Amino acid sequence: MGSVKLVTRASPCSVFNPHYPETRSRSQIFNPNPNPLLRVPISLKGGKATTKPFSFIVSASLRNENTVTIDEAEKETTFNFNAYMLEKGDIINKALDAAIALKEPQTIQEAMRYSLLAGGKRVRPMLCIAACELISGRQEMAIPAACAVEMIHTMSLIHDDLPCMDNDDLRRGKPTSHKAFGEDVAVLAGDALLALAFEHVAAATKEVSPERVVRAIAELAKSVGGEGLVAGQVMDIHSEGLSVSEVKLERLEFIHIHKTAVLLEAAVVLGAIMGGGTDEEIERLRKYARSIGLLFQVVDDILDVTKSSQELGKTAGKDLVADKVTYPKLLGIQKSKDFAAKLMNDAHEQLSAFDPDKAAPLYALANYIAYREN
């Protein structure tokens, strides 16, 4: 087994930077002491994690120096994460654009396109493609599934922003769907994206066996229904206004496994299914995805109390206003960061069983999720 060494520069904006401000001044509820330098695993040799002082970030700004270097005996190859993000992002955006053609009634198509093509990091579809290629599948086999996951993610954002839910006015730096089109059209646009996701997987997937396509559709449906995203959302609503003593860590974890992690998990598992993965490979990647899914939410909670709305491209501090229990509120900033470091270590451990060259995008995407700035 070769080694995976992540080579990037530290960013002063990372939530893990020891000098990064713990909170915005208006969020006095959190005021921990300055953090010591985090120590997180950034190198895997022979399947075992080695620990080095944390000093890197894969930034949303996509700096040219962000690379993953893979050393195997005397061979050294470099995986350029920035180039990967730009290449896959362009492919995904073109596929999403082609999936929704403008036709009558144009209002609903425009509303669907408005939210779906509004930008975003495209982490979920990239995870889907990376998992497929890790199993030796081709990206064309995974693109319809990757688009479907992004459609469902966009649907969840549209509905989450509605006045009856989080009542948000800003998403990806733009007015939310209901602000741009009205509540009625926003609800219908979300519904249409959900339906289109399943149609797209069934109709557009090529060179994958029908059995695997059906398995992927079942996985996707479970991730968004009463045992998945919806379950997390309902539990989240019922937890608003409860005190920290009333919302234990297990309840918070249930919310975020179902509300956030489950769709990242679906993205990775769908990619592995389409790529022809064995049950063992699929379950290992499922565990990887579960870890980075929770990691995504922990970082999101930290950013929500340490970044401005302009920096995030969405309303900052809204969980605090809604009196929701978050990881920083329950654990504190430092323990939240420690938990994030553990989750990334767990994700890396699951990847150690795979070829390091092929796993490089998934290593890099895990770190991108951990050290993103918005």
Coordinates of C-alpha atoms in Angstrom, one line a residue, residues 10-350:
A10 CA -2.8 26.6 5.7
S11 CA -5.5 29.2 5.3
P12 CA -6.1 31.9 7.9
C13 CA -9.8 31.5 7.2
S14 CA -10.0 27.8 8.1
V15 CA -12.1 27.0 11.1
F16 CA -9.3 24.7 12.2
N17 CA -6.6 27.4 12.1
P18 CA -5.4 28.0 15.7
H19 CA -5.6 31.8 15.2
Y20 CA -9.0 31.7 13.5
P21 CA -11.6 33.8 15.5
E22 CA -13.7 31.5 17.6
T23 CA -17.0 33.4 17.0
R24 CA -18.3 36.6 15.6
S25 CA -18.6 39.3 18.3
R26 CA -22.4 39.1 18.2
S27 CA -22.4 35.5 19.2
Q28 CA -21.3 35.8 22.8
I29 CA -22.7 32.4 23.7
F30 CA -19.5 30.9 22.5
N31 CA -16.2 32.2 24.0
P32 CA -13.7 29.4 24.4
N33 CA -10.0 29.9 25.0
P34 CA -7.7 30.0 22.0
N35 CA -7.1 26.6 20.6
P36 CA -3.8 24.7 20.5
L37 CA -2.6 23.5 17.2
L38 CA -4.9 20.7 16.1
R39 CA -3.2 17.4 15.4
V40 CA -5.0 15.4 12.8
P41 CA -4.0 12.4 10.6
I42 CA -2.8 13.6 7.2
S43 CA -0.8 10.6 6.1
L44 CA -1.7 7.0 5.6
K45 CA 1.0 4.4 5.4
G46 CA 0.1 0.7 5.2
G47 CA -3.4 1.5 6.3
K48 CA -2.3 3.2 9.5
A49 CA -2.8 6.8 10.2
T50 CA 0.2 8.9 11.2
T51 CA -0.3 12.2 13.0
K52 CA 1.3 15.5 12.1
P53 CA 0.6 19.0 13.2
F54 CA -2.4 20.3 11.2
S55 CA -1.1 22.9 8.7
F56 CA -3.1 22.7 5.5
I57 CA -6.5 23.4 3.9
V58 CA -8.2 22.5 0.7
S59 CA -10.0 25.8 0.2
A60 CA -13.2 26.7 -1.6
S61 CA -11.1 29.3 -3.4
L62 CA -9.2 26.6 -5.2
R63 CA -5.6 27.7 -4.9
N64 CA -3.2 26.3 -7.5
E65 CA -0.9 24.8 -4.9
N66 CA -3.6 22.4 -3.6
T67 CA -2.5 18.9 -4.5
V68 CA -2.5 15.4 -3.2
T69 CA 0.9 13.7 -3.6
I70 CA 0.9 9.9 -3.7
D71 CA 4.2 8.2 -3.0
E72 CA 4.4 4.5 -3.8
A73 CA 7.9 3.0 -3.5
E74 CA 10.0 5.1 -5.9
K75 CA 7.0 6.2 -7.9
E76 CA 5.5 9.6 -7.2
T77 CA 2.4 10.9 -8.8
T78 CA 0.6 14.1 -8.0
F79 CA -3.2 14.5 -8.0
N80 CA -4.2 18.1 -8.6
F81 CA -7.3 18.6 -6.6
N82 CA -8.0 22.1 -8.1
A83 CA -7.9 20.8 -11.6
Y84 CA -10.1 17.9 -10.6
M85 CA -12.7 20.2 -9.1
L86 CA -12.7 22.5 -12.1
E87 CA -12.9 19.6 -14.6
K88 CA -15.7 17.6 -12.8
G89 CA -17.5 20.8 -11.9
D90 CA -17.7 21.8 -15.5
I91 CA -18.9 18.3 -16.5
I92 CA -21.6 18.3 -13.8
N93 CA -22.8 21.8 -14.5
K94 CA -23.2 21.0 -18.2
A95 CA -25.1 17.8 -17.4
L96 CA -27.4 19.6 -15.0
D97 CA -28.0 22.3 -17.6
A98 CA -28.9 19.7 -20.2
A99 CA -31.2 17.9 -17.8
I100 CA -33.8 20.7 -17.6
A101 CA -34.8 22.2 -20.9
L102 CA -37.0 25.3 -21.0
K103 CA -40.5 24.4 -22.1
E104 CA -44.0 25.2 -21.2
P105 CA -44.9 26.1 -18.6
Q106 CA -41.6 28.0 -18.5
T107 CA -42.2 29.4 -15.0
I108 CA -41.6 26.0 -13.3
Q109 CA -38.6 25.2 -15.5
E110 CA -37.1 28.6 -14.8
A111 CA -37.6 28.1 -11.1
M112 CA -36.0 24.7 -11.2
R113 CA -33.0 26.0 -13.2
Y114 CA -32.7 29.1 -11.0
S115 CA -31.9 27.0 -7.9
L116 CA -30.2 24.0 -9.6
L117 CA -27.8 26.1 -11.6
A118 CA -27.2 28.8 -8.9
G119 CA -23.7 27.5 -8.3
G120 CA -22.6 25.6 -5.2
K121 CA -19.7 23.4 -4.5
R122 CA -21.1 20.3 -6.3
V123 CA -19.5 18.1 -3.6
R124 CA -22.2 15.4 -3.8
P125 CA -22.0 14.7 -7.5
M126 CA -18.2 14.8 -7.3
L127 CA -18.3 12.2 -4.6
C128 CA -20.6 10.1 -6.7
I129 CA -18.3 10.2 -9.7
A130 CA -15.2 9.7 -7.5
A131 CA -16.7 6.6 -5.9
C132 CA -17.6 5.1 -9.3
E133 CA -14.1 5.7 -10.7
L134 CA -12.5 4.2 -7.5
I135 CA -14.3 1.0 -8.3
S136 CA -13.0 1.1 -11.8
G137 CA -16.2 2.4 -13.3
R138 CA -16.3 5.2 -15.9
Q139 CA -17.7 8.6 -15.0
E140 CA -20.4 8.4 -17.7
M141 CA -21.9 5.5 -15.7
A142 CA -22.4 7.8 -12.7
I143 CA -23.3 11.2 -14.1
P144 CA -27.1 10.6 -14.2
A145 CA -27.0 9.5 -10.5
A146 CA -24.6 12.4 -9.6
C147 CA -27.1 14.8 -11.2
A148 CA -30.0 13.2 -9.4
V149 CA -28.4 13.6 -6.0
E150 CA -27.8 17.3 -6.8
M151 CA -31.4 17.7 -7.8
I152 CA -32.6 16.2 -4.5
H153 CA -30.1 18.3 -2.6
T154 CA -31.4 21.4 -4.3
M155 CA -35.0 20.4 -3.6
S156 CA -34.1 20.1 0.1
L157 CA -32.6 23.6 0.1
I158 CA -35.6 25.2 -1.6
H159 CA -38.0 23.6 0.9
D160 CA -35.6 24.2 3.8
D161 CA -35.6 28.0 3.0
L162 CA -39.5 28.3 3.0
P163 CA -41.2 30.5 5.6
C164 CA -42.8 27.5 7.2
M165 CA -39.4 25.9 7.7
D166 CA -36.2 28.0 8.2
N167 CA -37.6 31.2 6.6
D168 CA -34.4 32.2 4.8
D169 CA -34.0 34.9 2.3
L170 CA -30.5 34.1 0.9
R171 CA -29.0 31.0 -0.7
R172 CA -25.7 30.8 -2.6
G173 CA -25.5 34.5 -2.5
K174 CA -28.9 35.0 -4.3
P175 CA -32.5 35.5 -3.1
T176 CA -34.0 32.1 -2.2
S177 CA -36.5 30.5 -4.6
H178 CA -39.6 31.6 -2.7
K179 CA -38.3 35.2 -2.7
A180 CA -37.7 35.1 -6.5
F181 CA -40.8 33.1 -7.6
G182 CA -43.2 33.1 -4.7
E183 CA -43.9 30.3 -2.2
D184 CA -46.3 28.4 -4.4
V185 CA -43.8 28.1 -7.3
A186 CA -40.9 27.3 -5.0
V187 CA -42.8 24.4 -3.4
L188 CA -43.6 23.0 -6.9
A189 CA -40.1 23.6 -8.2
G190 CA -38.8 21.4 -5.3
D191 CA -41.4 18.8 -6.0
A192 CA -40.5 18.8 -9.7
L193 CA -36.8 18.4 -9.0
L194 CA -37.5 15.4 -6.7
A195 CA -39.5 13.7 -9.4
L196 CA -37.0 14.5 -12.1
A197 CA -34.1 13.0 -10.0
F198 CA -35.6 9.5 -10.2
E199 CA -36.7 9.8 -13.8
H200 CA -33.2 10.9 -14.7
V201 CA -31.5 7.9 -13.1
A202 CA -33.9 5.5 -14.7
A203 CA -33.9 7.0 -18.2
A204 CA -30.4 8.5 -18.6
T205 CA -28.1 5.8 -17.1
K206 CA -26.3 3.8 -19.7
E207 CA -24.1 0.7 -19.7
V208 CA -25.2 -0.3 -16.2
S209 CA -27.2 -3.4 -15.5
P210 CA -30.9 -2.9 -14.8
E211 CA -30.4 -4.6 -11.4
R212 CA -27.8 -2.0 -10.4
V213 CA -30.0 0.9 -11.6
V214 CA -32.9 -0.4 -9.5
R215 CA -30.7 -0.9 -6.5
A216 CA -29.4 2.7 -6.9
I217 CA -33.0 4.1 -7.2
A218 CA -34.0 2.2 -4.0
E219 CA -31.0 3.6 -2.2
L220 CA -31.7 7.1 -3.3
A221 CA -35.4 6.9 -2.4
K222 CA -34.6 5.6 1.1
S223 CA -32.1 8.5 1.6
V224 CA -34.7 11.2 1.0
G225 CA -37.9 9.6 2.6
G226 CA -39.2 8.9 6.1
E227 CA -36.1 7.0 7.0
G228 CA -33.7 9.6 5.6
L229 CA -33.7 13.3 5.0
V230 CA -37.3 13.9 6.0
A231 CA -36.8 12.0 9.3
G232 CA -33.9 14.3 10.1
Q233 CA -35.8 17.4 9.2
V234 CA -38.8 16.4 11.3
M235 CA -36.6 15.7 14.3
D236 CA -34.8 19.0 13.8
I237 CA -38.1 20.9 13.8
H238 CA -39.2 19.2 17.0
S239 CA -35.9 20.1 18.6
E240 CA -36.2 23.8 18.1
G241 CA -36.3 25.7 21.4
L242 CA -35.2 22.7 23.5
S243 CA -32.4 23.3 25.9
V244 CA -28.9 21.7 25.7
S245 CA -29.9 19.4 28.6
E246 CA -33.0 18.2 26.6
V247 CA -31.1 17.5 23.3
K248 CA -28.5 14.9 23.9
L249 CA -25.6 14.1 21.6
E250 CA -27.4 11.0 20.3
R251 CA -30.4 13.1 19.2
L252 CA -28.2 15.7 17.5
E253 CA -26.3 13.0 15.7
F254 CA -29.6 11.4 14.6
I255 CA -30.7 14.7 13.1
H256 CA -27.6 15.3 11.2
I257 CA -27.0 11.7 10.0
H258 CA -30.5 11.9 8.5
K259 CA -30.7 15.5 7.5
T260 CA -27.2 16.0 6.1
A261 CA -25.0 12.9 6.1
V262 CA -27.6 10.6 4.4
L263 CA -27.5 12.5 1.0
L264 CA -23.7 12.5 0.9
E265 CA -23.8 8.8 1.8
A266 CA -26.3 8.2 -1.0
A267 CA -24.0 10.0 -3.5
V268 CA -21.0 7.8 -2.6
V269 CA -23.0 4.6 -2.5
L270 CA -24.8 5.3 -5.8
G271 CA -21.4 5.9 -7.4
A272 CA -20.1 2.6 -6.0
I273 CA -23.2 0.7 -7.2
M274 CA -23.0 2.1 -10.7
G275 CA -19.3 1.4 -10.9
G276 CA -19.9 -2.3 -10.1
G277 CA -18.7 -2.4 -6.5
T278 CA -18.9 -5.5 -4.4
D279 CA -21.1 -5.5 -1.2
E280 CA -17.9 -5.2 0.9
E281 CA -16.6 -2.2 -1.1
I282 CA -20.0 -0.5 -1.1
E283 CA -20.3 -0.8 2.7
R284 CA -16.8 0.4 3.3
L285 CA -17.5 3.5 1.2
R286 CA -20.8 3.9 3.0
K287 CA -18.9 4.2 6.3
Y288 CA -16.5 6.7 4.7
A289 CA -19.5 8.8 3.5
R290 CA -21.2 8.6 6.9
S291 CA -18.1 10.1 8.5
I292 CA -17.7 12.9 6.0
G293 CA -21.5 13.6 6.1
L294 CA -21.3 14.2 9.9
L295 CA -18.1 16.1 9.3
F296 CA -19.9 18.4 6.8
Q297 CA -22.5 19.3 9.5
V298 CA -20.0 19.9 12.3
V299 CA -18.0 22.3 10.1
D300 CA -21.3 23.9 9.0
D301 CA -22.2 24.5 12.6
I302 CA -18.9 26.1 13.4
L303 CA -19.0 28.3 10.3
D304 CA -22.5 29.4 11.2
V305 CA -21.2 31.1 14.3
T306 CA -17.9 32.3 13.0
K307 CA -18.6 33.6 9.5
S308 CA -20.6 36.5 8.1
S309 CA -23.6 36.1 5.7
Q310 CA -21.4 37.6 2.9
E311 CA -18.7 35.1 3.5
L312 CA -21.1 32.1 3.6
G313 CA -23.4 33.2 0.8
K314 CA -26.4 32.4 3.1
T315 CA -27.8 33.8 6.3
A316 CA -25.2 33.4 9.1
G317 CA -26.3 32.7 12.7
K318 CA -29.7 31.5 11.8
D319 CA -29.4 28.4 14.0
L320 CA -28.7 30.7 17.0
V321 CA -31.7 32.8 16.1
A322 CA -33.9 29.7 15.8
D323 CA -32.5 28.5 19.1
K324 CA -31.4 25.2 17.6
V325 CA -29.0 22.9 19.3
T326 CA -25.7 22.6 17.3
Y327 CA -22.4 20.9 17.9
P328 CA -20.7 24.1 19.1
K329 CA -23.6 24.8 21.4
L330 CA -23.7 21.3 22.8
L331 CA -19.9 20.5 22.8
G332 CA -18.2 23.9 22.6
I333 CA -16.0 25.0 19.7
Q334 CA -12.9 23.1 20.7
K335 CA -14.6 19.7 21.2
S336 CA -16.5 20.3 18.0
K337 CA -13.2 20.7 16.2
D338 CA -11.8 17.5 17.9
F339 CA -14.9 15.6 16.8
A340 CA -14.3 16.9 13.2
A341 CA -10.7 15.7 13.3
K342 CA -11.9 12.2 14.5
L343 CA -14.5 12.0 11.7
M344 CA -11.9 12.8 9.1
N345 CA -9.6 10.1 10.6
D346 CA -12.4 7.6 10.4
A347 CA -13.1 8.5 6.8
H348 CA -9.4 8.1 5.8
E349 CA -9.3 4.7 7.6
Q350 CA -12.1 3.4 5.4

